[in-house]
Short mmCIF file of C-alpha atoms and ligand atoms in Angstrom, two decimals:
data_model
loop_
_atom_site.label_atom_id
_atom_site.label_comp_id
_atom_site.label_asym_id
_atom_site.label_seq_id
_atom_site.Cartn_x
_atom_site.Cartn_y
_atom_site.Cartn_z
CA MET R 1098 113.99 95.39 77.12
CA ASN R 1099 114.54 98.92 78.01
CA LEU R 1100 111.81 100.94 75.96
CA ASN R 1101 112.94 104.08 77.96
CA PRO R 1102 114.79 106.14 75.16
CA ARG R 1103 115.87 109.73 76.10
CA VAL R 1104 115.84 111.75 72.74
CA GLU R 1105 118.11 114.78 73.27
CA SER R 1106 117.88 116.90 69.95
CA PHE R 1107 116.63 116.98 66.73
CA SER R 1108 116.31 119.49 64.12
CA LEU R 1109 115.56 119.77 60.09
CA LEU R 1110 116.55 123.62 60.03
CA PRO R 1111 119.54 124.34 58.46
CA GLY R 1112 122.61 125.52 60.51
CA SER R 1113 121.19 123.91 63.33
CA GLN R 1114 122.02 120.71 65.07
CA THR R 1115 121.17 117.80 63.23
CA THR R 1116 121.96 115.19 65.63
CA LEU R 1117 119.91 112.36 66.89
CA THR R 1118 120.98 111.02 69.91
CA ALA R 1119 118.91 107.79 71.14
CA HIS R 1120 120.05 106.63 74.40
CA ASN R 1121 119.23 102.83 75.61
CA ASP R 1122 117.42 102.54 72.06
CA PRO R 1123 118.32 99.59 70.15
CA ALA R 1124 116.52 100.86 66.85
CA GLY R 1125 118.29 104.21 67.45
CA ALA R 1126 121.85 102.94 68.01
CA GLU R 1127 121.08 100.35 65.02
CA GLY R 1128 120.57 103.38 62.56
CA LEU R 1129 123.45 105.32 63.66
CA SER R 1130 126.36 103.05 64.74
CA VAL R 1131 127.01 102.08 61.20
CA LEU R 1132 128.19 105.48 60.68
CA ALA R 1133 131.67 107.33 62.46
CA PRO R 1134 131.15 110.00 64.95
CA ARG R 1135 130.55 113.62 63.51
CA TRP R 1136 133.95 114.63 63.29
CA LYS R 1137 135.40 111.37 61.52
CA GLY R 1138 132.40 111.06 59.14
CA ALA R 1139 133.52 115.14 58.15
CA THR R 1140 137.03 114.10 57.91
CA LEU R 1141 136.07 111.10 55.66
CA VAL R 1142 133.98 113.00 53.63
CA ALA R 1143 136.78 115.67 53.07
CA LEU R 1144 139.26 113.06 52.58
CA GLY R 1145 136.98 111.35 50.00
CA ILE R 1146 136.36 114.50 47.87
CA GLY R 1147 139.93 115.71 48.26
CA LEU R 1148 141.27 112.47 47.12
CA THR R 1149 138.95 112.07 44.18
CA SER R 1150 139.76 115.51 43.07
CA ALA R 1151 143.65 114.89 43.33
CA GLY R 1152 143.07 111.92 41.06
CA HIS R 1153 141.44 114.17 38.43
CA TYR R 1154 144.20 116.78 38.60
CA LEU R 1155 147.10 114.26 38.35
CA THR R 1156 145.87 111.99 35.80
CA PRO R 1157 146.54 113.20 32.15
CA PRO R 1158 143.21 114.11 30.41
CA GLU R 1159 143.56 111.46 27.81
CA GLN R 1160 143.18 108.47 30.22
CA ARG R 1161 139.49 108.83 30.02
CA LEU R 1162 138.60 105.67 31.68
CA TRP R 1163 140.44 106.71 34.86
CA HIS R 1164 138.78 110.16 34.71
CA GLY R 1165 135.71 108.18 34.49
CA ILE R 1166 136.12 106.13 37.68
CA PHE R 1167 137.25 109.16 39.65
CA GLN R 1168 134.26 111.10 38.67
CA HIS R 1169 131.82 108.40 39.92
CA LEU R 1170 134.02 107.90 43.08
CA TYR R 1171 132.42 111.55 44.22
CA TYR R 1172 129.22 110.06 44.83
CA LEU R 1173 130.46 107.91 47.81
CA PRO R 1174 131.54 110.88 50.07
CA VAL R 1175 128.45 112.99 49.02
CA VAL R 1176 125.98 110.34 49.59
CA TYR R 1177 127.66 109.41 52.97
CA ALA R 1178 127.51 113.12 53.57
CA GLY R 1179 123.93 113.11 52.98
CA VAL R 1180 123.06 110.11 55.07
CA ALA R 1181 125.15 111.07 57.94
CA PHE R 1182 124.52 115.00 58.10
CA GLY R 1183 121.17 115.60 56.37
CA TRP R 1184 120.27 117.57 53.38
CA VAL R 1185 122.69 120.33 54.72
CA GLY R 1186 125.79 118.03 54.79
CA GLY R 1187 124.70 116.71 51.32
CA LEU R 1188 124.56 119.94 49.56
CA ILE R 1189 127.80 120.84 51.08
CA ALA R 1190 129.54 117.63 49.96
CA GLY R 1191 127.87 117.83 46.46
CA GLY R 1192 128.69 121.73 45.86
CA VAL R 1193 132.24 121.29 47.00
CA SER R 1194 132.92 118.14 44.68
CA ALA R 1195 131.27 120.20 42.10
CA LEU R 1196 133.46 123.39 42.84
CA LEU R 1197 136.53 121.35 42.94
CA TYR R 1198 136.01 119.25 39.80
CA LEU R 1199 134.75 122.40 37.68
CA PRO R 1200 137.94 123.97 37.24
CA HIS R 1201 139.56 120.67 35.86
CA ILE R 1202 136.84 120.64 33.45
CA LEU R 1203 137.81 124.25 32.32
CA MET R 1204 141.02 123.31 31.91
CA ALA R 1205 141.18 119.85 30.77
CA TRP R 1206 138.27 119.58 28.16
CA SER R 1207 137.33 123.09 27.05
CA GLY R 1208 138.21 122.14 23.91
CA GLU R 1209 135.84 119.41 23.78
CA ARG R 1210 132.37 120.92 24.03
CA HIS R 1211 130.14 117.84 23.94
CA TYR R 1212 132.33 116.13 26.98
CA ALA R 1213 132.56 119.24 28.83
CA VAL R 1214 128.71 119.65 28.72
CA GLU R 1215 128.19 116.03 29.89
CA GLN R 1216 130.65 116.81 32.73
CA TYR R 1217 128.86 120.19 33.68
CA VAL R 1218 125.56 118.21 33.78
CA GLU R 1219 127.46 115.39 36.07
CA ILE R 1220 128.35 118.06 38.50
CA LEU R 1221 124.98 119.24 39.04
CA ILE R 1222 124.04 115.68 39.79
CA PHE R 1223 126.53 115.47 42.33
CA VAL R 1224 124.62 118.53 43.99
CA ALA R 1225 121.09 116.69 43.44
CA VAL R 1226 122.19 113.31 44.52
CA GLY R 1227 123.49 114.94 47.67
CA LEU R 1228 120.44 117.10 48.44
CA VAL R 1229 118.00 113.91 47.64
CA THR R 1230 120.34 111.75 50.04
CA GLY R 1231 120.12 114.00 52.95
CA ILE R 1232 116.47 114.93 52.59
CA LEU R 1233 115.39 111.15 52.82
CA SER R 1234 118.19 110.57 55.49
CA ASP R 1235 116.44 113.28 57.59
CA LEU R 1236 112.97 112.20 56.81
CA GLU R 1237 114.21 108.60 57.94
CA ARG R 1238 115.89 110.30 61.25
CA LYS R 1239 112.42 112.24 62.02
CA ARG R 1240 110.46 109.21 61.55
CA ARG R 1241 112.68 107.06 63.85
CA LEU R 1242 112.50 110.10 66.21
CA GLU R 1243 108.45 109.67 66.03
CA LEU R 1244 108.69 106.20 66.86
CA LEU R 1245 110.99 106.59 69.92
CA GLN R 1246 108.33 109.33 71.19
CA THR R 1247 105.57 107.02 70.63
CA ALA R 1248 107.29 104.12 72.44
CA GLU R 1249 108.03 106.61 75.28
CA LYS R 1250 104.35 107.72 75.35
CA LEU R 1251 103.22 103.96 75.17
CA ARG R 1252 105.80 103.40 78.36
CA THR R 1253 104.17 106.17 80.19
CA ALA R 1254 100.92 104.86 79.38
CA ASN R 1255 101.42 101.44 80.49
CA ALA R 1256 103.07 102.85 83.67
CA GLU R 1257 99.99 104.57 84.55
CA LEU R 1258 98.00 101.48 83.85
CA GLN R 1259 99.86 99.96 86.07
CA ASN R 1260 99.28 102.24 88.71
CA THR R 1261 95.87 102.43 88.40
CA PHE R 1262 95.79 98.63 88.27
CA GLU R 1263 97.27 98.71 91.87
CA HIS R 1264 94.95 101.21 92.77
CA VAL R 1265 92.32 99.22 92.20
CA LYS R 1266 93.53 96.07 93.56
CA ARG R 1267 94.35 97.78 96.96
CA ALA R 1268 90.68 99.13 96.94
CA ASP R 1269 89.39 95.78 96.36
CA ARG R 1270 91.52 94.42 99.09
CA LEU R 1271 90.34 97.13 101.51
CA SER R 1272 86.58 96.29 100.71
CA ALA R 1273 86.98 92.91 101.14
CA VAL R 1274 88.54 93.49 104.30
CA GLY R 1275 85.38 95.88 105.48
CA GLN R 1276 82.87 93.29 104.49
CA LEU R 1277 84.94 90.55 106.33
CA ALA R 1278 84.80 92.83 109.39
CA ALA R 1279 81.28 93.57 108.96
CA GLY R 1280 80.12 90.32 108.64
CA LEU R 1281 82.40 89.13 111.86
CA VAL R 1282 80.51 91.81 114.06
CA HIS R 1283 77.43 90.41 112.90
CA GLU R 1284 78.12 87.08 113.53
CA ILE R 1285 79.47 87.64 116.89
CA ARG R 1286 76.98 90.18 118.02
CA ASN R 1287 74.16 87.42 117.88
CA PRO R 1288 75.64 84.96 120.35
CA ILE R 1289 76.95 87.67 122.73
CA ALA R 1290 73.43 88.96 122.83
CA SER R 1291 71.86 85.55 123.65
CA ILE R 1292 74.60 85.01 126.24
CA ASP R 1293 73.86 88.33 127.78
CA GLY R 1294 70.12 87.63 127.67
CA ALA R 1295 70.68 84.08 129.36
CA ALA R 1296 72.99 85.75 132.18
CA GLU R 1297 70.42 88.29 133.01
CA VAL R 1298 67.77 85.35 133.53
CA MET R 1299 70.37 83.64 135.60
CA GLN R 1300 70.82 86.93 137.91
CA ALA R 1301 66.75 86.71 138.60
CA ALA R 1302 67.43 84.01 141.59
CA ALA R 1303 63.66 83.55 141.85
CA GLU R 1304 63.81 81.41 138.74
CA PRO R 1305 63.09 77.63 138.97
CA GLU R 1306 66.20 75.31 138.85
CA GLU R 1307 64.77 73.56 135.53
CA PHE R 1308 64.81 76.83 133.80
CA ARG R 1309 68.25 77.64 134.94
CA VAL R 1310 69.63 74.49 133.53
CA GLU R 1311 67.78 75.35 130.21
CA THR R 1312 69.60 78.87 130.26
CA MET R 1313 72.97 77.40 130.98
CA GLU R 1314 72.46 75.27 127.89
CA ILE R 1315 71.78 78.28 125.76
CA ILE R 1316 75.17 79.98 126.99
CA ARG R 1317 77.18 77.01 126.13
CA LYS R 1318 75.38 76.61 122.76
CA GLU R 1319 76.50 80.11 122.09
CA CYS R 1320 79.88 79.67 123.31
CA GLY R 1321 80.28 76.61 120.88
CA ARG R 1322 79.10 78.44 118.32
CA LEU R 1323 81.53 81.50 118.90
CA ASN R 1324 84.47 79.03 118.98
CA ARG R 1325 83.41 77.48 115.68
CA LEU R 1326 82.95 80.75 114.36
CA LEU R 1327 86.64 81.77 115.59
CA THR R 1328 88.14 78.32 114.67
CA ASN R 1329 86.49 78.68 110.76
CA LEU R 1330 87.60 82.26 110.54
CA LEU R 1331 91.45 81.41 111.50
CA ASP R 1332 91.13 78.50 108.68
CA PHE R 1333 89.79 81.33 106.23
CA ALA R 1334 91.88 84.15 107.16
CA ARG R 1335 95.37 82.42 107.81
CA PRO R 1336 94.78 79.24 105.44
CA ARG R 1337 97.99 77.02 105.97
CA ASN R 1338 99.64 75.98 102.59
CA PRO R 1339 98.82 72.33 101.70
CA GLU R 1340 101.32 69.93 102.88
CA TRP R 1341 101.62 67.87 99.42
CA GLY R 1342 101.69 64.32 99.51
CA PRO R 1343 100.03 61.17 98.03
CA VAL R 1344 96.11 61.07 98.76
CA LYS R 1345 94.23 57.93 99.10
CA LEU R 1346 90.67 58.66 98.10
CA GLU R 1347 89.20 55.45 98.77
CA ARG R 1348 90.65 55.90 102.63
CA LEU R 1349 89.53 59.67 102.79
CA LEU R 1350 86.03 59.12 101.60
CA ALA R 1351 85.65 56.05 103.95
CA SER R 1352 86.83 57.80 106.94
CA VAL R 1353 84.98 60.87 106.62
CA GLY R 1354 81.90 58.73 105.79
CA GLU R 1355 82.13 56.82 109.02
CA LEU R 1356 82.41 60.06 110.90
CA VAL R 1357 79.61 61.58 109.76
CA LYS R 1358 77.42 58.31 109.95
CA HIS R 1359 77.97 57.90 113.58
CA SER R 1360 76.91 61.83 114.11
CA ALA R 1361 74.16 61.63 111.80
CA PRO R 1362 70.74 61.98 113.20
CA SER R 1363 68.61 59.03 112.71
CA GLY R 1364 66.69 58.61 109.37
CA ILE R 1365 69.89 59.47 107.26
CA GLN R 1366 71.94 57.05 105.40
CA VAL R 1367 75.58 57.89 104.23
CA ALA R 1368 76.91 55.76 101.29
CA VAL R 1369 80.48 55.80 99.97
CA GLU R 1370 81.37 55.04 96.59
CA CYS R 1371 84.69 55.10 95.08
CA ALA R 1372 85.99 54.21 91.21
CA HIS R 1373 88.26 51.36 91.29
CA PRO R 1374 91.11 52.04 90.43
CA LEU R 1375 91.41 55.65 91.03
CA PRO R 1376 94.70 57.38 90.39
CA GLU R 1377 96.73 58.75 93.06
CA LEU R 1378 96.05 62.04 93.93
CA SER R 1379 98.85 64.56 95.18
CA GLY R 1380 97.54 67.06 97.75
CA ASP R 1381 97.16 67.67 101.36
CA GLU R 1382 94.92 64.94 102.98
CA GLU R 1383 93.75 66.70 105.92
CA GLN R 1384 92.78 69.59 104.28
CA LEU R 1385 90.59 67.48 101.40
CA ALA R 1386 89.29 65.52 104.33
CA GLN R 1387 87.92 68.98 105.92
CA VAL R 1388 86.43 69.68 102.48
CA VAL R 1389 84.53 66.73 102.06
CA LEU R 1390 83.56 66.69 105.73
CA ASN R 1391 82.21 70.39 105.34
CA LEU R 1392 80.21 69.06 102.24
CA ALA R 1393 79.26 66.21 104.23
CA ILE R 1394 78.11 68.00 107.23
CA ASN R 1395 76.25 70.52 105.08
CA ALA R 1396 74.43 67.71 103.23
CA ILE R 1397 73.00 66.24 106.21
CA GLN R 1398 71.84 69.51 107.92
CA ALA R 1399 69.91 70.26 104.40
CA MET R 1400 67.85 66.71 105.18
CA PRO R 1401 66.15 67.58 108.41
CA GLU R 1402 63.41 64.72 107.14
CA GLY R 1403 66.14 62.36 106.45
CA GLY R 1404 67.56 60.98 103.24
CA GLU R 1405 70.43 59.47 101.70
CA VAL R 1406 73.94 61.48 101.53
CA ARG R 1407 76.30 59.89 98.71
CA LEU R 1408 79.97 60.40 98.99
CA GLU R 1409 81.79 59.52 95.24
CA ALA R 1410 84.99 59.52 93.74
CA ILE R 1411 85.32 59.08 90.09
CA GLU R 1412 87.88 59.76 87.22
CA SER R 1413 86.70 61.78 84.42
CA SER R 1414 89.06 63.10 81.63
CA GLY R 1415 92.04 62.59 83.32
CA ARG R 1416 90.75 64.55 86.28
CA ILE R 1417 89.25 63.49 89.83
CA GLU R 1418 85.94 64.30 90.89
CA ILE R 1419 84.75 64.05 94.44
CA ILE R 1420 81.14 64.47 94.47
CA VAL R 1421 78.62 65.03 97.52
CA ARG R 1422 75.20 64.34 96.73
CA ASP R 1423 72.06 65.01 99.02
CA GLU R 1424 68.35 64.72 99.05
CA GLY R 1425 67.59 67.52 100.85
CA THR R 1426 66.02 71.09 100.53
CA GLY R 1427 68.11 72.23 97.94
CA ILE R 1428 69.20 76.06 97.59
CA ALA R 1429 67.15 78.93 96.82
CA PRO R 1430 68.24 80.48 93.07
CA GLU R 1431 68.72 83.72 94.76
CA HIS R 1432 71.17 82.34 97.02
CA LEU R 1433 73.41 79.95 94.88
CA GLU R 1434 75.64 82.82 93.81
CA ARG R 1435 76.59 83.59 97.40
CA ILE R 1436 77.04 80.29 99.26
CA PHE R 1437 80.81 80.54 98.95
CA ASP R 1438 80.92 84.07 100.30
CA PRO R 1439 82.16 84.21 103.81
CA PHE R 1440 79.48 84.81 106.35
CA PHE R 1441 76.88 83.66 104.00
CA THR R 1442 74.34 81.35 105.93
CA THR R 1443 70.69 80.47 106.34
CA LYS R 1444 71.24 78.49 109.27
CA ASP R 1445 70.50 79.95 112.71
CA THR R 1446 73.72 78.44 114.20
CA GLY R 1447 75.78 78.58 110.79
CA THR R 1448 78.96 80.54 110.53
CA GLY R 1449 78.90 80.57 106.72
CA LEU R 1450 82.28 79.93 106.62
CA GLY R 1451 82.64 76.17 105.91
CA LEU R 1452 82.13 76.50 101.99
CA SER R 1453 84.17 79.45 102.02
CA VAL R 1454 86.99 77.42 103.68
CA ALA R 1455 86.37 74.11 101.31
CA HIS R 1456 86.46 76.68 98.45
CA GLN R 1457 90.01 78.20 99.15
CA ILE R 1458 91.61 74.75 100.16
CA VAL R 1459 90.36 73.51 96.77
CA ARG R 1460 91.74 76.48 94.69
CA GLN R 1461 95.15 75.98 96.81
CA HIS R 1462 95.01 72.54 95.18
CA GLY R 1463 94.61 73.84 91.81
CA GLY R 1464 91.30 72.53 91.49
CA SER R 1465 87.48 73.94 91.37
CA ILE R 1466 84.38 73.53 93.26
CA SER R 1467 80.80 73.62 91.80
CA VAL R 1468 77.33 73.30 92.73
CA GLU R 1469 74.20 72.05 91.05
CA LEU R 1470 70.76 71.32 92.05
CA ASN R 1471 69.45 67.56 91.65
CA PRO R 1472 66.54 67.35 89.02
CA VAL R 1473 64.26 65.79 91.78
CA ALA R 1474 65.64 67.13 95.06
CA GLY R 1475 68.74 68.08 96.96
CA THR R 1476 72.15 69.37 95.83
CA THR R 1477 75.07 68.08 94.42
CA PHE R 1478 78.59 69.50 95.19
CA ARG R 1479 81.60 68.65 93.05
CA VAL R 1480 85.24 69.17 93.60
CA VAL R 1481 87.35 68.40 90.64
CA LEU R 1482 91.28 68.07 90.99
CA SER R 1483 93.76 67.55 88.40
CA ARG R 1484 96.33 66.81 90.15
CA ALA R 1485 96.78 62.78 89.36
CA VAL R 1486 100.23 61.90 89.81
CA SER R 1487 100.45 58.05 89.07
CA GLN R 1488 98.07 55.24 88.49
CA PRO R 1489 97.99 52.76 91.30
CA ALA R 1490 99.74 49.31 90.37
P1 ADP H 793 76.98 77.02 107.26
O1 ADP H 793 77.15 75.97 107.01
O2 ADP H 793 77.78 77.60 108.45
O3 ADP H 793 75.81 78.22 106.94
P2 ADP H 793 78.64 77.09 105.01
O4 ADP H 793 79.50 77.90 104.15
O5 ADP H 793 79.00 75.95 105.02
O6 ADP H 793 78.24 77.78 106.10
O7 ADP H 793 77.01 76.90 103.87
C1 ADP H 793 76.70 78.30 103.43
C2 ADP H 793 75.25 78.21 103.08
O8 ADP H 793 74.96 77.36 101.70
C3 ADP H 793 74.36 77.45 103.98
O9 ADP H 793 73.83 78.45 105.07
C4 ADP H 793 73.30 77.01 103.05
O10 ADP H 793 72.34 77.88 102.83
C5 ADP H 793 73.76 76.53 101.71
N1 ADP H 793 74.27 75.16 101.72
C6 ADP H 793 75.65 74.73 101.62
N2 ADP H 793 75.24 73.30 101.44
C7 ADP H 793 74.08 73.05 101.09
C8 ADP H 793 73.34 71.79 100.98
N3 ADP H 793 73.90 70.63 100.94
N4 ADP H 793 72.15 71.96 100.72
C9 ADP H 793 71.46 73.18 100.92
N5 ADP H 793 71.87 74.27 101.21
C10 ADP H 793 73.35 74.41 101.46
#
């Protein structure tokens, strides 16, 4: 709907333009379209008054019934003039009707005093009706104009609000980019400093062979960390859209379980449990496996003393929950709010992007990811997905 009416002119002053013109405005058009254009309207009023007067003058005085009808017919052009042209139009139409009818009263009914007085009163009523109709019509026009102006003001306010919102969004994006860059610089600087230090040590040829091997290891470790950081960063900054397809959760959990079981230090058990039957899920299997893997790796890293990681999938009120539970160190309350932020890490070699990537993937799947601390020890991550498409046979 176009809320952009253009009001050209309006005035209540006598003698001045009394036209309300509203473009592109359904309400305004509705109000005026029932009336003919100004010149046509004026012709209609003149014709109405002229024909009614002619009726009086051409009908013999004794045909009272016809005179009664003609007399009341004057109201039609008078009311029309009031509605179409305001109080000035109504007054003129009422006055002209009265002036044209007056000689007929004098000529035809001067002998009938009582009837003639009634007619004089009636012509005064013509003028009053024209005036009152015109005033009411002017008030209505004024009210409509105010409505149009209010609509225009609302439209402007709405456009300004939209503008401000866009500014805020842009500022927000810029601030996010700034934060990302700051985090990245911080993350890259540390390994570079280590590599630089190690290279310096190696330059001192006097160092024993064993020391040089250790230094090389540091360099390789830091390079590996930079590599991981950049891979994760790419995942985070340029997430690819999910390639939708059926996801067999049972298979997905089993393969992630196997993977982490083999790479986990001794003292860590990995348990996989899947409700059966589980509705088939629609999603990107590879991406969802990455989510579970990131959560499982974190769980293992949180248990330096050993313990159990449980990967579970259950159905709950039509939605599928993937749960990763550990018996690790848990998360400090002051960190809970920040763990999904990019680059937030409490680990020496962490990138702080694992949970951000997981969060992004889950969001793209229309799901949610949450964390809670276990009553005794460790943490539980819960991924809730609602894209269950069909029950397995
Ligand atoms: P990274 O593992 O590289 O640090 P993540 O984004 O995966 O990055 O994790 C961010 C932080 O969240 C971790 O450094 C850690 O402090 C905390 N965290 C994540 N998972 C767990 C967990 N299972 N137990 C304890 N802390 C966790």
